[in-house]
Amino acid sequence: MSEETVIAPEKIDALYERLDKDAEASGYHLNPDREFTRGLVEGLLVNEGRYGYQACPCRLATGDKQQDLDIICPCDYRDPDLVDWGACYCALYVSDEVLEGKQEVQPVPERRPPEDQRAQPHPTRAPALADEPALPVWRCRVCGYLCAREQPPGVCPICKAKRERFERFW
């Protein structure tokens, strides 16, 4: 794409407000630096226009949704980054300590495995069971929510991640 994508400020503000509302309702917080955060939100919208999904604005997306599922915002690495560093990789989401000014946002090391290792099973996948459950169990790759049903939910009731962010747990 050679032309620079321009996103209307109203569209940025609308997504910002939705993300903020969803984050707070789920126990998360957006970075309190509003202008910085608006830039990240704009990046999400640019990536949505390019790829059809909101890939993390601080990572290189492939354009193949299946390969990029782990970096669709909120990415699979958000929660461990918040625990270890007080912010996610791009600093869109921050911990209570950062929000309250008790901790500074600092650079977060990349957790995403190299491309040749991304096809590996998720490290928290349960070991095989002797007897299969009556229904498949689905795990949200973003927050870990589990549910037993024929298909994963359309949206995670905990973190609002979409259906494609679920994996078969067992």
Short mmCIF file of C-alpha atoms in Angstrom, two decimals:
data_model
loop_
_atom_site.label_atom_id
_atom_site.label_comp_id
_atom_site.label_asym_id
_atom_site.label_seq_id
_atom_site.Cartn_x
_atom_site.Cartn_y
_atom_site.Cartn_z
CA MET A 1 0.00 0.00 0.00
CA SER A 2 1.83 3.10 -1.19
CA GLU A 3 -0.69 5.74 -0.14
CA GLU A 4 -0.84 6.79 3.49
CA THR A 5 -4.12 5.80 5.11
CA VAL A 6 -5.91 8.67 6.82
CA ILE A 7 -8.40 7.78 9.53
CA ALA A 8 -11.08 10.29 10.53
CA PRO A 9 -10.60 11.59 14.10
CA GLU A 10 -14.22 10.69 14.90
CA LYS A 11 -13.55 7.07 14.00
CA ILE A 12 -10.44 7.02 16.21
CA ASP A 13 -12.39 8.56 19.10
CA ALA A 14 -15.25 6.08 18.69
CA LEU A 15 -12.93 3.06 18.81
CA TYR A 16 -10.97 4.61 21.68
CA GLU A 17 -14.15 5.00 23.72
CA ARG A 18 -15.31 1.44 22.93
CA LEU A 19 -11.92 -0.05 23.81
CA ASP A 20 -11.78 1.95 27.02
CA LYS A 21 -15.29 0.89 28.04
CA ASP A 22 -14.61 -2.78 27.21
CA ALA A 23 -11.24 -2.70 28.99
CA GLU A 24 -12.64 -1.20 32.18
CA ALA A 25 -15.62 -3.59 32.16
CA SER A 26 -13.16 -6.50 31.95
CA GLY A 27 -10.73 -5.27 34.61
CA TYR A 28 -8.16 -3.79 32.21
CA HIS A 29 -7.03 -0.21 31.59
CA LEU A 30 -5.96 1.70 28.52
CA ASN A 31 -2.79 3.74 28.76
CA PRO A 32 -3.70 7.04 30.47
CA ASP A 33 -1.63 9.04 27.94
CA ARG A 34 -4.61 9.84 25.72
CA GLU A 35 -2.68 11.15 22.70
CA PHE A 36 -0.27 8.20 22.73
CA THR A 37 -3.19 5.81 23.07
CA ARG A 38 -5.12 7.52 20.26
CA GLY A 39 -2.08 6.90 18.02
CA LEU A 40 -2.22 3.19 18.85
CA VAL A 41 -5.98 3.11 18.23
CA GLU A 42 -5.37 4.77 14.87
CA GLY A 43 -2.82 2.03 14.12
CA LEU A 44 -5.43 -0.61 14.92
CA LEU A 45 -7.82 1.03 12.46
CA VAL A 46 -5.11 1.28 9.79
CA ASN A 47 -4.36 -2.43 10.21
CA GLU A 48 -8.05 -3.26 10.09
CA GLY A 49 -8.25 -1.40 6.76
CA ARG A 50 -5.15 -3.17 5.43
CA TYR A 51 -5.81 -6.68 6.64
CA GLY A 52 -9.43 -6.84 7.74
CA TYR A 53 -8.48 -7.30 11.40
CA GLN A 54 -6.98 -5.18 14.15
CA ALA A 55 -3.44 -6.51 14.35
CA CYS A 56 -1.21 -5.01 17.04
CA PRO A 57 0.06 -1.69 15.67
CA CYS A 58 3.55 -2.37 17.05
CA ARG A 59 4.13 -5.68 15.29
CA LEU A 60 4.46 -6.69 11.67
CA ALA A 61 1.34 -8.52 10.54
CA THR A 62 1.54 -11.00 7.67
CA GLY A 63 -1.89 -10.28 6.27
CA ASP A 64 -2.82 -13.93 6.88
CA LYS A 65 -5.35 -13.85 9.69
CA GLN A 66 -4.64 -17.43 10.79
CA GLN A 67 -0.93 -16.67 11.15
CA ASP A 68 -1.68 -13.42 12.98
CA LEU A 69 -4.36 -14.61 15.42
CA ASP A 70 -1.92 -14.26 18.32
CA ILE A 71 -1.33 -10.55 17.59
CA ILE A 72 -4.91 -9.45 16.99
CA CYS A 73 -5.68 -6.92 19.70
CA PRO A 74 -5.93 -7.79 22.50
CA CYS A 75 -3.02 -10.07 21.72
CA ASP A 76 -2.24 -13.39 23.37
CA TYR A 77 0.70 -11.78 25.17
CA ARG A 78 -1.18 -8.93 26.88
CA ASP A 79 -1.82 -10.58 30.22
CA PRO A 80 1.68 -11.95 30.87
CA ASP A 81 3.15 -8.62 29.72
CA LEU A 82 0.92 -6.73 32.16
CA VAL A 83 1.98 -9.02 35.01
CA ASP A 84 5.71 -8.88 34.22
CA TRP A 85 6.12 -5.35 32.83
CA GLY A 86 3.03 -3.33 33.77
CA ALA A 87 2.05 -2.83 30.14
CA CYS A 88 1.49 -4.85 27.01
CA TYR A 89 4.07 -4.80 24.20
CA CYS A 90 2.65 -1.68 22.52
CA ALA A 91 1.57 -0.13 25.87
CA LEU A 92 -2.08 0.16 24.84
CA TYR A 93 -3.05 -1.72 28.01
CA VAL A 94 -1.46 -0.95 31.36
CA SER A 95 -1.59 -2.35 34.89
CA ASP A 96 -3.23 -0.72 37.90
CA GLU A 97 0.22 0.36 39.09
CA VAL A 98 0.94 2.21 35.85
CA LEU A 99 -2.53 3.76 35.81
CA GLU A 100 -2.05 5.01 39.38
CA GLY A 101 1.42 6.42 38.63
CA LYS A 102 3.20 3.91 40.89
CA GLN A 103 5.09 2.35 37.96
CA GLU A 104 6.50 3.81 34.75
CA VAL A 105 5.81 2.25 31.37
CA GLN A 106 9.01 0.58 30.22
CA PRO A 107 10.07 -1.31 27.10
CA VAL A 108 8.54 -4.78 26.98
CA PRO A 109 10.56 -7.62 25.42
CA GLU A 110 8.92 -9.46 22.54
CA ARG A 111 7.22 -12.70 23.67
CA ARG A 112 5.98 -13.71 20.25
CA PRO A 113 7.91 -16.78 19.14
CA PRO A 114 9.86 -16.68 15.89
CA GLU A 115 7.76 -17.46 12.84
CA ASP A 116 9.09 -21.02 12.49
CA GLN A 117 7.91 -21.83 16.04
CA ARG A 118 4.40 -20.37 15.87
CA ALA A 119 2.78 -23.60 14.71
CA GLN A 120 3.66 -25.24 18.03
CA PRO A 121 0.74 -26.16 20.31
CA HIS A 122 -0.13 -23.53 22.88
CA PRO A 123 2.04 -24.05 25.99
CA THR A 124 -0.93 -24.09 28.37
CA ARG A 125 -2.80 -26.78 26.46
CA ALA A 126 -4.01 -29.53 28.76
CA PRO A 127 -2.50 -33.00 28.41
CA ALA A 128 -4.55 -35.62 26.61
CA LEU A 129 -7.25 -37.26 28.71
CA ALA A 130 -8.03 -40.95 28.79
CA ASP A 131 -11.74 -40.24 28.22
CA GLU A 132 -12.88 -37.43 25.96
CA PRO A 133 -15.47 -35.08 27.49
CA ALA A 134 -19.04 -35.18 26.17
CA LEU A 135 -18.59 -31.72 24.62
CA PRO A 136 -15.48 -30.05 23.25
CA VAL A 137 -13.85 -27.58 25.64
CA TRP A 138 -12.81 -24.26 24.11
CA ARG A 139 -10.19 -21.92 25.55
CA CYS A 140 -9.95 -18.21 24.83
CA ARG A 141 -6.33 -17.63 23.82
CA VAL A 142 -6.49 -14.08 25.16
CA CYS A 143 -7.77 -14.51 28.73
CA GLY A 144 -7.96 -18.28 29.31
CA TYR A 145 -11.76 -18.46 29.66
CA LEU A 146 -12.96 -22.06 29.22
CA CYS A 147 -16.34 -23.28 28.02
CA ALA A 148 -17.74 -26.69 27.10
CA ARG A 149 -20.02 -26.53 24.06
CA GLU A 150 -20.24 -27.63 20.44
CA GLN A 151 -18.66 -24.42 19.10
CA PRO A 152 -16.80 -21.57 20.78
CA PRO A 153 -18.84 -18.47 21.60
CA GLY A 154 -18.96 -15.63 19.09
CA VAL A 155 -17.36 -13.29 21.62
CA CYS A 156 -15.55 -14.14 24.84
CA PRO A 157 -17.74 -13.04 27.76
CA ILE A 158 -14.64 -12.11 29.75
CA CYS A 159 -12.32 -10.20 27.40
CA LYS A 160 -14.55 -9.69 24.32
CA ALA A 161 -12.14 -11.50 21.96
CA LYS A 162 -13.86 -12.85 18.84
CA ARG A 163 -14.59 -16.52 18.08
CA GLU A 164 -11.42 -17.09 16.04
CA ARG A 165 -9.36 -16.35 19.16
CA PHE A 166 -10.61 -19.61 20.76
CA GLU A 167 -8.75 -22.90 20.45
CA ARG A 168 -9.89 -26.42 21.16
CA PHE A 169 -8.61 -27.15 24.66
CA TRP A 170 -9.71 -30.79 24.75
#
